[in-house]
Every structure is written in structure tokens, then in C-alpha cells.
PDB file as gemmi writes it, atoms N, CA and C in Angstrom:
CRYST1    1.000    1.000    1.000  90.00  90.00  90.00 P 1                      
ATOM      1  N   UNK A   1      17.336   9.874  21.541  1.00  0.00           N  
ATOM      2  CA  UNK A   1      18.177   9.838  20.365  1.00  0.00           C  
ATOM      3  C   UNK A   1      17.390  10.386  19.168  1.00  0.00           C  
ATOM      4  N   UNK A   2      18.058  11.396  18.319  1.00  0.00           N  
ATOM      5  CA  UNK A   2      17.204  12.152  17.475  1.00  0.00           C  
ATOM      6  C   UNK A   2      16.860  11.054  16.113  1.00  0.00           C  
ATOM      7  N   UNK A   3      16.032  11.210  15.659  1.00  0.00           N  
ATOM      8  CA  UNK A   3      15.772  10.212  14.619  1.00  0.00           C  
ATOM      9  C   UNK A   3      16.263  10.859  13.200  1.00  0.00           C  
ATOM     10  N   UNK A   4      16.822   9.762  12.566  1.00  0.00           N  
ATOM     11  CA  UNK A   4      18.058  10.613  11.218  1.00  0.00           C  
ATOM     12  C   UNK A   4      17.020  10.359   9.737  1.00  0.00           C  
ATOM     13  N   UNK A   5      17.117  10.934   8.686  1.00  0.00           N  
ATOM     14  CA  UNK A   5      16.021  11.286   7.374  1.00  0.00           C  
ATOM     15  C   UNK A   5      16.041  10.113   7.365  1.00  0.00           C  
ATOM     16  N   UNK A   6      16.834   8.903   7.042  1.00  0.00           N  
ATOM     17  CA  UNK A   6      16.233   8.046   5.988  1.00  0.00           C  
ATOM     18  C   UNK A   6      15.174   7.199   7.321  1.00  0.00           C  
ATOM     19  N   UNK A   7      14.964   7.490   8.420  1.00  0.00           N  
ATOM     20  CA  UNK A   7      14.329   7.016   9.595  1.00  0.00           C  
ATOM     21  C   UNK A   7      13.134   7.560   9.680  1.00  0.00           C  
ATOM     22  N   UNK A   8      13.194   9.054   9.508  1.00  0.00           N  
ATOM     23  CA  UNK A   8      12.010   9.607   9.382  1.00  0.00           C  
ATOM     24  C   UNK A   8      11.470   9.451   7.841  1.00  0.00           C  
ATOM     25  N   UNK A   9      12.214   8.599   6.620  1.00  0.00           N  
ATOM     26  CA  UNK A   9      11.391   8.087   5.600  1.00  0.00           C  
ATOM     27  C   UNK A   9      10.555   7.145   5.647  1.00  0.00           C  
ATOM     28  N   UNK A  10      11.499   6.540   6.184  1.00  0.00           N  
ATOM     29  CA  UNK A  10      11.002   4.911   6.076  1.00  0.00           C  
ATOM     30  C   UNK A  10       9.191   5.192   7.062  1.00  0.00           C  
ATOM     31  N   UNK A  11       9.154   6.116   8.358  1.00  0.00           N  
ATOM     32  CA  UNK A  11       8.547   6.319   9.040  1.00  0.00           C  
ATOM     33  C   UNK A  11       6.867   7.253   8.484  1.00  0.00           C  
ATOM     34  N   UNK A  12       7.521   8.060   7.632  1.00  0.00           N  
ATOM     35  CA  UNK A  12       6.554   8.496   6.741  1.00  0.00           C  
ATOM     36  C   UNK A  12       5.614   7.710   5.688  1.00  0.00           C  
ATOM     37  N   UNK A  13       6.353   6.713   5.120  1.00  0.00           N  
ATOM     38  CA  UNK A  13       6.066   5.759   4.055  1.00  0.00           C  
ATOM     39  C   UNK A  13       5.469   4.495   4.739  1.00  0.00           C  
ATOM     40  N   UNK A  14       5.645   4.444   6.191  1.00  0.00           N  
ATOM     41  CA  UNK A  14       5.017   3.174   6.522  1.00  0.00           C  
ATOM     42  C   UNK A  14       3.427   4.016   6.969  1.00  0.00           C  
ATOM     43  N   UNK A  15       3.797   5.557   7.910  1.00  0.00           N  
ATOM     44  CA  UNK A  15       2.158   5.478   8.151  1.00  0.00           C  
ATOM     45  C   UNK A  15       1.457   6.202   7.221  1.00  0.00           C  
ATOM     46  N   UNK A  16       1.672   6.246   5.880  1.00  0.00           N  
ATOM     47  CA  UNK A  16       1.239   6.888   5.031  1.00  0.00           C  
ATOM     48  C   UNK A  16       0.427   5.203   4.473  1.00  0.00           C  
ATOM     49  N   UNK A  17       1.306   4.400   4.378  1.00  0.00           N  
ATOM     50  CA  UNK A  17       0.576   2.769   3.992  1.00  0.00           C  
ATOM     51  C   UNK A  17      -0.158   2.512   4.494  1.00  0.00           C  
ATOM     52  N   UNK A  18      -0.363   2.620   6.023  1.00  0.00           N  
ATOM     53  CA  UNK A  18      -1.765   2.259   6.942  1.00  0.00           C  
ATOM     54  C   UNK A  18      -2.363   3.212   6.891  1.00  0.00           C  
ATOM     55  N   UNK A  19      -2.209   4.306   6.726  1.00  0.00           N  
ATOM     56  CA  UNK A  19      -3.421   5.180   6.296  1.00  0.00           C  
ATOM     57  C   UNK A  19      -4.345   4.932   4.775  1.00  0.00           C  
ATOM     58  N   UNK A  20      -3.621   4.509   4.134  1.00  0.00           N  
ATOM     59  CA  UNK A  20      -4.188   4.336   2.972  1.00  0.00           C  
ATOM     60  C   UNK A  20      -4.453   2.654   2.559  1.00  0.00           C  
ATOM     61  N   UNK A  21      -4.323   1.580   3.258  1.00  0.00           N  
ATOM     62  CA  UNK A  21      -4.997   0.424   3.858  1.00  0.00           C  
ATOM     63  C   UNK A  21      -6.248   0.957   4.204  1.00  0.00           C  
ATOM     64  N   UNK A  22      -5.901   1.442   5.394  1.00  0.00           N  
ATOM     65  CA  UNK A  22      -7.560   1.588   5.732  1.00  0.00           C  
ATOM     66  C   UNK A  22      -8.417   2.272   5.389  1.00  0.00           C  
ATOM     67  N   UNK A  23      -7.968   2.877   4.004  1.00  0.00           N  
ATOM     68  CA  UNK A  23      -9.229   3.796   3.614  1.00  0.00           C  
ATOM     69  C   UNK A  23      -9.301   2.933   2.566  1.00  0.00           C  
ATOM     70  N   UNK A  24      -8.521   2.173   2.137  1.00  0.00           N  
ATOM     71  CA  UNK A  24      -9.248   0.888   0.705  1.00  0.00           C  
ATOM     72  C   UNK A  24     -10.223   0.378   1.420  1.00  0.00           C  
ATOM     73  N   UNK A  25      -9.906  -0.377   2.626  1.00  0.00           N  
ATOM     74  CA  UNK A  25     -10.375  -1.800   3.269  1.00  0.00           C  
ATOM     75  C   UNK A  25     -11.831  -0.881   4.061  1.00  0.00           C  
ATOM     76  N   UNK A  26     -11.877   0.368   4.046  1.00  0.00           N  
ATOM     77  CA  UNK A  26     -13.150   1.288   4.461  1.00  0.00           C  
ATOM     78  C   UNK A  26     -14.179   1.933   3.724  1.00  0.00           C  
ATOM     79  N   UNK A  27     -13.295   1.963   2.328  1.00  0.00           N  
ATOM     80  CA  UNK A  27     -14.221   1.919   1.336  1.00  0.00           C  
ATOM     81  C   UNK A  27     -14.248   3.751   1.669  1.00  0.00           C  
ATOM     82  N   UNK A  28     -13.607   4.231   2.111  1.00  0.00           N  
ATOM     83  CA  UNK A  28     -13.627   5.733   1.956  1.00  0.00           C  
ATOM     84  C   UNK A  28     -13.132   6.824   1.049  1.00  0.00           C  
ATOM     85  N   UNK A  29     -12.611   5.979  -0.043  1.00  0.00           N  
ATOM     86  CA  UNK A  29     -11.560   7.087  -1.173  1.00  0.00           C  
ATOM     87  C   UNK A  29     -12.056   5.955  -2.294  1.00  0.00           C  
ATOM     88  N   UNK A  30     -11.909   6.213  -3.228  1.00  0.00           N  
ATOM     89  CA  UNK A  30     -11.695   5.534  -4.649  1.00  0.00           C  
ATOM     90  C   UNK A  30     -10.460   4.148  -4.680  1.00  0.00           C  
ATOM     91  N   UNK A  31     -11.051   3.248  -4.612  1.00  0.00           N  
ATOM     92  CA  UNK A  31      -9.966   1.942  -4.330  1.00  0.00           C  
ATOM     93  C   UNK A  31      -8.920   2.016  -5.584  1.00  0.00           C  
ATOM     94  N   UNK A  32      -9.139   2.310  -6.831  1.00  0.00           N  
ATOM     95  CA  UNK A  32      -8.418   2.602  -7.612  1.00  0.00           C  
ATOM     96  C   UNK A  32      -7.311   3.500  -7.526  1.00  0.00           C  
ATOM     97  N   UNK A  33      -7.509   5.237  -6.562  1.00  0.00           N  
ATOM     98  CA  UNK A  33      -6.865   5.731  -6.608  1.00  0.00           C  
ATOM     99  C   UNK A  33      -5.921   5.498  -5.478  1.00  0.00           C  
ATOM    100  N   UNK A  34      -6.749   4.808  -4.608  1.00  0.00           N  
ATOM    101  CA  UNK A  34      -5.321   4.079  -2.985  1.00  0.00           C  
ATOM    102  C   UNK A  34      -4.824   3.083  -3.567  1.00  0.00           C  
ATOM    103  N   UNK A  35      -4.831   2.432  -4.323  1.00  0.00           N  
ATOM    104  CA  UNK A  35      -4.073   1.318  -5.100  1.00  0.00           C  
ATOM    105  C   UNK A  35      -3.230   2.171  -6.116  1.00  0.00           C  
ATOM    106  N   UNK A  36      -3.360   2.732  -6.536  1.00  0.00           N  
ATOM    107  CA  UNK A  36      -2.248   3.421  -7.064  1.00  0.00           C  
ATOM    108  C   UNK A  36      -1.309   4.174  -6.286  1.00  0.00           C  
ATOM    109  N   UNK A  37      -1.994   4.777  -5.505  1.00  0.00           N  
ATOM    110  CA  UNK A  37      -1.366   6.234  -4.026  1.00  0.00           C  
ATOM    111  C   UNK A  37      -0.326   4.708  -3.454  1.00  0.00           C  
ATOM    112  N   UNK A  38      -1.034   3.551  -2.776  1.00  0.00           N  
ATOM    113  CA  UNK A  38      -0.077   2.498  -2.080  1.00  0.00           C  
ATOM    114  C   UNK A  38       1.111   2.150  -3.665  1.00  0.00           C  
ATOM    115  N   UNK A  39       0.649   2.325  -4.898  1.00  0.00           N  
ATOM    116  CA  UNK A  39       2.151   1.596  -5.775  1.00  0.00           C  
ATOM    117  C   UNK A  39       2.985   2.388  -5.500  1.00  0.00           C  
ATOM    118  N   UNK A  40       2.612   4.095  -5.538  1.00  0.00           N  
ATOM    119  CA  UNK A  40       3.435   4.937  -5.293  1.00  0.00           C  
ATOM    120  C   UNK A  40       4.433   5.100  -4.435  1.00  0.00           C  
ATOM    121  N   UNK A  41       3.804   4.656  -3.363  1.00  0.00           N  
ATOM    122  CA  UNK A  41       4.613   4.422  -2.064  1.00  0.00           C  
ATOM    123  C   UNK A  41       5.553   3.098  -2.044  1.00  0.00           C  
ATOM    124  N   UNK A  42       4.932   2.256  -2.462  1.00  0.00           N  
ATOM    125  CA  UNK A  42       6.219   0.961  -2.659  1.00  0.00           C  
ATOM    126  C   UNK A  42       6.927   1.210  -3.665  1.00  0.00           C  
ATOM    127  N   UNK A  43       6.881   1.943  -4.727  1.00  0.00           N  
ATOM    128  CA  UNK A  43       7.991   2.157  -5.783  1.00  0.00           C  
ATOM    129  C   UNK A  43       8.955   3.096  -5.172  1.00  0.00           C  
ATOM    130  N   UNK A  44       8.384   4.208  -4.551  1.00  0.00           N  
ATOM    131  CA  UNK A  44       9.347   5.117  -3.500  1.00  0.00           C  
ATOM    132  C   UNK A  44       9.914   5.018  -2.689  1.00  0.00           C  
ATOM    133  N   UNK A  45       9.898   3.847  -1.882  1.00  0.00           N  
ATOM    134  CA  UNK A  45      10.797   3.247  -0.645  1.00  0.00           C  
ATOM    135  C   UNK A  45      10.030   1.985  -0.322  1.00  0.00           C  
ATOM    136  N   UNK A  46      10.400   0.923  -1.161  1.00  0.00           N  
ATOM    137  CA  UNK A  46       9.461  -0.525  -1.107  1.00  0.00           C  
ATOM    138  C   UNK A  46      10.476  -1.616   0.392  1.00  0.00           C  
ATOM    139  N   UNK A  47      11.608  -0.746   0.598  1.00  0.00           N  
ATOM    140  CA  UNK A  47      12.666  -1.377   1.718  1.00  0.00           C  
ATOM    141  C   UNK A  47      11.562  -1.055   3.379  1.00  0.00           C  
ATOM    142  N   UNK A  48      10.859  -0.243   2.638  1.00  0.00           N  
ATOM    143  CA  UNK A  48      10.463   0.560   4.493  1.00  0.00           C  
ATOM    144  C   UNK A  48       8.369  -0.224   4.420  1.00  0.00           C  
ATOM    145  N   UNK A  49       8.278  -0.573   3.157  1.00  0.00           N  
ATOM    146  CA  UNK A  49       6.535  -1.106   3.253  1.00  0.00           C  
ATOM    147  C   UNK A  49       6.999  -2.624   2.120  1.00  0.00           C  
ATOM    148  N   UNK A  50       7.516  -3.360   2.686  1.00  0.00           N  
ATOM    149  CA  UNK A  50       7.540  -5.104   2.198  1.00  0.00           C  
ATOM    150  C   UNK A  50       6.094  -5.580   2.641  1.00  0.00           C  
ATOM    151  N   UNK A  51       5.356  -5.702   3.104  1.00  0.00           N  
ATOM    152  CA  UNK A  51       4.374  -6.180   3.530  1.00  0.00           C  
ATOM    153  C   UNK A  51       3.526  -5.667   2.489  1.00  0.00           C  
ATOM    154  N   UNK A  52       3.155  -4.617   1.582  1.00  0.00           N  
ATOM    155  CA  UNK A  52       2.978  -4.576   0.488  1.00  0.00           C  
ATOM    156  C   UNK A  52       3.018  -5.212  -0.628  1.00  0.00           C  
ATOM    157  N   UNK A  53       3.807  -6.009  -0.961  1.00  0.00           N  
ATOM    158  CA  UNK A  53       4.041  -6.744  -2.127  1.00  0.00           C  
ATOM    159  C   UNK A  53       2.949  -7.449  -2.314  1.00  0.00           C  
ATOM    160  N   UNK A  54       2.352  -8.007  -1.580  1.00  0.00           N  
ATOM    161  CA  UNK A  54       1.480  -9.188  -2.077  1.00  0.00           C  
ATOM    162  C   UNK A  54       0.060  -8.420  -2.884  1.00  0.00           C  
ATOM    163  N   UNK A  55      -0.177  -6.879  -2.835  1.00  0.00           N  
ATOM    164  CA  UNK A  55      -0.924  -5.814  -3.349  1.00  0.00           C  
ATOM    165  C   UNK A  55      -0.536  -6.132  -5.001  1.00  0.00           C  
ATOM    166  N   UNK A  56       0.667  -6.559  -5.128  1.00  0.00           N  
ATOM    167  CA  UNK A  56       1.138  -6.217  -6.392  1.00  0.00           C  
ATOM    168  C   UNK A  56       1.786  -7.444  -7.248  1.00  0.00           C  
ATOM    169  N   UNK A  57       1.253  -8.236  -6.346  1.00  0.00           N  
ATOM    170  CA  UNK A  57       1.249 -10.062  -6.859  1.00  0.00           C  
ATOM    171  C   UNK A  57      -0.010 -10.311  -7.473  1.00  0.00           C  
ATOM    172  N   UNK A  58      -0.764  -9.607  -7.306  1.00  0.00           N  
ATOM    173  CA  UNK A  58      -2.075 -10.146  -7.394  1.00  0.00           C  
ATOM    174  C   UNK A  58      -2.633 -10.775  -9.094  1.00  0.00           C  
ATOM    175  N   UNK A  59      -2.461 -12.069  -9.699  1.00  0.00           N  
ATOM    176  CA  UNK A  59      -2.891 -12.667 -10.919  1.00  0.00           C  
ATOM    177  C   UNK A  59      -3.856 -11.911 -11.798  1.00  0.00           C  
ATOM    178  N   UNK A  60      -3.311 -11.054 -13.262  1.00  0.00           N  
ATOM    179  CA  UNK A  60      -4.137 -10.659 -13.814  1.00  0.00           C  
ATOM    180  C   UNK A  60      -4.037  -9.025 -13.482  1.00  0.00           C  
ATOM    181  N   UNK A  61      -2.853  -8.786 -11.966  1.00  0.00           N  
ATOM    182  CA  UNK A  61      -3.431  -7.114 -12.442  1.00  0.00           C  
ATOM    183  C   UNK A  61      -1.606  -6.555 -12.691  1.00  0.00           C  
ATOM    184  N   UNK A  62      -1.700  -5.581 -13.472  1.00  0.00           N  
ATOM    185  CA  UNK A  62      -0.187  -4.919 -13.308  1.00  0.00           C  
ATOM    186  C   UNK A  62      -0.399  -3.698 -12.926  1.00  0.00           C  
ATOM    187  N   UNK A  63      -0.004  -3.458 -11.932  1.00  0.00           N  
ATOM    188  CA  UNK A  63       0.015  -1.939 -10.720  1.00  0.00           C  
ATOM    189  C   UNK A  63       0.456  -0.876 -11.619  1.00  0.00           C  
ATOM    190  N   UNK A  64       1.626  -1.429 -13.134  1.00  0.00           N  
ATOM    191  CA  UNK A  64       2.247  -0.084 -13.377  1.00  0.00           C  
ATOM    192  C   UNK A  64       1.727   0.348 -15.114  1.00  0.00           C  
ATOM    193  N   UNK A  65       0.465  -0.549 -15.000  1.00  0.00           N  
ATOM    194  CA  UNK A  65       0.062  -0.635 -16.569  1.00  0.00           C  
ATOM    195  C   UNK A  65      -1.259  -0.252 -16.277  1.00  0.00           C  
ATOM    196  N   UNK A  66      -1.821  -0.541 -17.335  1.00  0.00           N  
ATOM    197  CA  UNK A  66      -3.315  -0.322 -17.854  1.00  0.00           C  
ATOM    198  C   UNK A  66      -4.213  -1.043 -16.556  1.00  0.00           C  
ATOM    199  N   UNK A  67      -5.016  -0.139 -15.858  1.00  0.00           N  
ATOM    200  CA  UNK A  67      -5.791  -1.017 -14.980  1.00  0.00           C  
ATOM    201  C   UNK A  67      -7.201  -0.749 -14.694  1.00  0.00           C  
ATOM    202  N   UNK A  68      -8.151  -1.701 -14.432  1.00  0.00           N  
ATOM    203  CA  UNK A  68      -9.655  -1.497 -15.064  1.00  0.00           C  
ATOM    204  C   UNK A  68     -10.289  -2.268 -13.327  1.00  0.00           C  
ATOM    205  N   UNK A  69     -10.382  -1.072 -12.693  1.00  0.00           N  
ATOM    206  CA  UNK A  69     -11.088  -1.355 -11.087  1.00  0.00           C  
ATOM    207  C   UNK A  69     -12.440  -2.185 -11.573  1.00  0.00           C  
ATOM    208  N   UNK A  70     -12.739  -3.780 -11.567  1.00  0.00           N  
ATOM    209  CA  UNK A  70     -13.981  -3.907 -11.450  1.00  0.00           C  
ATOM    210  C   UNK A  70     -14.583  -4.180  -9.881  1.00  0.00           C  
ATOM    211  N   UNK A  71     -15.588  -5.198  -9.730  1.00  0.00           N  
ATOM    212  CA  UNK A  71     -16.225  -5.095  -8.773  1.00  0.00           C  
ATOM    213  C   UNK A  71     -15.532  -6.173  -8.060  1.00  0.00           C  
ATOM    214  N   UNK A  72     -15.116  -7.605  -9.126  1.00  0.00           N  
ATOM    215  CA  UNK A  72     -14.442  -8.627  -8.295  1.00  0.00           C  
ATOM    216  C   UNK A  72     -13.009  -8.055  -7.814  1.00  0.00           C  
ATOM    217  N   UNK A  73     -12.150  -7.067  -8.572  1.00  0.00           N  
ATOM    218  CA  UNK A  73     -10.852  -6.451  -8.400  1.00  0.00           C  
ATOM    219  C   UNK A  73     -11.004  -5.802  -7.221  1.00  0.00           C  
ATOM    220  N   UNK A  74     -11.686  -5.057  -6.620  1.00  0.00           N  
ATOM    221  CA  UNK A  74     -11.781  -4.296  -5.600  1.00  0.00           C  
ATOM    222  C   UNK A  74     -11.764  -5.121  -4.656  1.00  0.00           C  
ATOM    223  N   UNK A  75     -13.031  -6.100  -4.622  1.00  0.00           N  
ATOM    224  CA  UNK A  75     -13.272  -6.934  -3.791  1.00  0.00           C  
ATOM    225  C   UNK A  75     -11.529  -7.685  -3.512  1.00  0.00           C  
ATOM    226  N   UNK A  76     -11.200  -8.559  -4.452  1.00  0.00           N  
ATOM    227  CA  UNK A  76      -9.590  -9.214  -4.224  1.00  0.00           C  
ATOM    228  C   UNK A  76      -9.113  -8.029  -3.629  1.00  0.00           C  
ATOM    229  N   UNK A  77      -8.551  -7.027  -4.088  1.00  0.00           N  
ATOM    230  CA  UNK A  77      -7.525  -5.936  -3.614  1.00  0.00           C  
ATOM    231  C   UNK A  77      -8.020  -5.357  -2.144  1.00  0.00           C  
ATOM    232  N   UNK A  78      -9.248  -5.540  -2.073  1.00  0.00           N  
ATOM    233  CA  UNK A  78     -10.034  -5.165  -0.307  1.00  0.00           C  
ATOM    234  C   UNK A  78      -9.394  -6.432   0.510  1.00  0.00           C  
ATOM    235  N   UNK A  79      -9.332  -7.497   0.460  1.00  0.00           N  
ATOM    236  CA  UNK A  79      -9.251  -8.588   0.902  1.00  0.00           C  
ATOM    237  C   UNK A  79      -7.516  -8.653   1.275  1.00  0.00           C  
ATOM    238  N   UNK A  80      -6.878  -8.861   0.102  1.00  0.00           N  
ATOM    239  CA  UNK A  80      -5.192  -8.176   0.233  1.00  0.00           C  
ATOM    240  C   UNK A  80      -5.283  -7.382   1.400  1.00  0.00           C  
ATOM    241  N   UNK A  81      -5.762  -6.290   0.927  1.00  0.00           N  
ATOM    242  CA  UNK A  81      -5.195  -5.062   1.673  1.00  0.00           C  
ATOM    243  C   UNK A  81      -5.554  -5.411   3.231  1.00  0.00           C  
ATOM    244  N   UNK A  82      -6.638  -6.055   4.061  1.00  0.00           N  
ATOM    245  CA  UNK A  82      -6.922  -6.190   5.357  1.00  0.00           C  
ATOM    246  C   UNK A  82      -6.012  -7.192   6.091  1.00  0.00           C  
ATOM    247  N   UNK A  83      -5.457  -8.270   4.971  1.00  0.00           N  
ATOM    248  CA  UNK A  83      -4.404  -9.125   5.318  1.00  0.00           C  
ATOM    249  C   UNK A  83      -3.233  -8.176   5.343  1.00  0.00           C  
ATOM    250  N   UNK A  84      -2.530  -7.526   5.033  1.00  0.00           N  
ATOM    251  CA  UNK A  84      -1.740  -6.828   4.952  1.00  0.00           C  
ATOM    252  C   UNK A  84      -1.549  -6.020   6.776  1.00  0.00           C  
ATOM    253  N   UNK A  85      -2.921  -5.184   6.119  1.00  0.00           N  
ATOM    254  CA  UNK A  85      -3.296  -4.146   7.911  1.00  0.00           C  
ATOM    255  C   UNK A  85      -3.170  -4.591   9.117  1.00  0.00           C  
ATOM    256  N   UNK A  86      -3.787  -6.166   8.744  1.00  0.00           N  
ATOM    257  CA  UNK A  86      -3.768  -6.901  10.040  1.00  0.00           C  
ATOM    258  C   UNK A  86      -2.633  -7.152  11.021  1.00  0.00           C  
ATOM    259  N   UNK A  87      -1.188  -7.547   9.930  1.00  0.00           N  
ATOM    260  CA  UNK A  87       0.053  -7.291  10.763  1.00  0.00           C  
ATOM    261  C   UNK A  87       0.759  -6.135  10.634  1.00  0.00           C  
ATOM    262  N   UNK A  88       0.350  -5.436  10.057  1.00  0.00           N  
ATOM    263  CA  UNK A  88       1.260  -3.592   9.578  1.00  0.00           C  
ATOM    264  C   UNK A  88       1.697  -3.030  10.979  1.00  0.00           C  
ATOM    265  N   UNK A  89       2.726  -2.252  11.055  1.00  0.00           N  
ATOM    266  CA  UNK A  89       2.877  -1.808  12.267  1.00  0.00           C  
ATOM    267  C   UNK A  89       3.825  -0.395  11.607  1.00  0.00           C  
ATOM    268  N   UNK A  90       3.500   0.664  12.221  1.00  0.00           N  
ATOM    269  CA  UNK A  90       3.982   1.697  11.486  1.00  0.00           C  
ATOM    270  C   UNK A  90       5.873   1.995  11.950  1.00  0.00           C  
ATOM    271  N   UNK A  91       5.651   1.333  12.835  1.00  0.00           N  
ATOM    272  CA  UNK A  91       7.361   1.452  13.219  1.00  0.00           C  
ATOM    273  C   UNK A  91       8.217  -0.057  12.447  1.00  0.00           C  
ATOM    274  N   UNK A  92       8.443  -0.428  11.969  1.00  0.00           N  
ATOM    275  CA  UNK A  92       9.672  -1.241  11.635  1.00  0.00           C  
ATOM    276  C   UNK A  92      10.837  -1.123  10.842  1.00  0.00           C  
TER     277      UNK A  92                                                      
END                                                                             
């Protein structure tokens, strides 16, 4: 059965999220700029990456304002993000 756009969105936007999980939680890109790249993606189709949200709960930070990566922020937002990965599954 051929898979229809908003299927192949939702599908794009979820493994575009675990790709960019694991490069926070790897410490391979700028955690600042995958924390922004992941708001991007939940503001763009937040129906297809819910398991996200709790990225953007986090006390003290606002995803769509002024934001200042320190060392404890990374650390919290590293920590999020592996809870997150841990159940992510790129199909749902």
C-alpha cells in the first residue's frame, strides 16, 4: 500500500527527531543548535513528534525566546533528550 504525504510527513519529522536526539545526547553538533533544529520540528508537525514536549517543559527555558546554552542547560536538555530516545520509534 503506497504511503500518502501527510504519512510520509509525519515519517520525515519523526526520523529527522531521532536523528537529531542523538546528536544532542552524542554531543556531536552544537546542543543549542539541535534544540532549536528539534523546536523546529515540533512547531512544524508537533501531531507526528509528542514525545518531544517534555524538551520544551523544561523550568526556566523558553524554546521560542531568548536562550543562553549553559553548562547545567545542556546537561538538563542531554538528560531530556535520552529519555525521550529511549522510547522514540520512527514509525508511529
Amino acid at each position: 500500500m503506497p504511503v500518502n504525504r501527510t504519512q510520509q510527513r509525519r515519517l520525515a519529522s519523526r526520523t529527522l527527531a531521532k536523528r537529531l536526539l542523538k546528536e544532542l545526547i552524542e554531543d556531536q553538533s552544537d546542543p543549542f543548535i539541535c534544540y532549536r533544529q528539534l523546536y523546529t520540528v515540533w512547531c512544524g508537525n508537533n501531531s507526528a513528534v509528542q514525545e518531544l514536549r517534555p524538551l520544551f517543559r523544561i523550568p526556566g527555558i523558553e524554546p521560542d525566546g531568548q536562550l543562553s546554552m549553559t553548562a547545567e542547560l545542556k546537561t538538563q536538555v542531554r538528560a531530556v533528550a535520552a529519555e525521550i530516545l529511549s522510547t522514540f520509534s520512527e514509525s508511529k
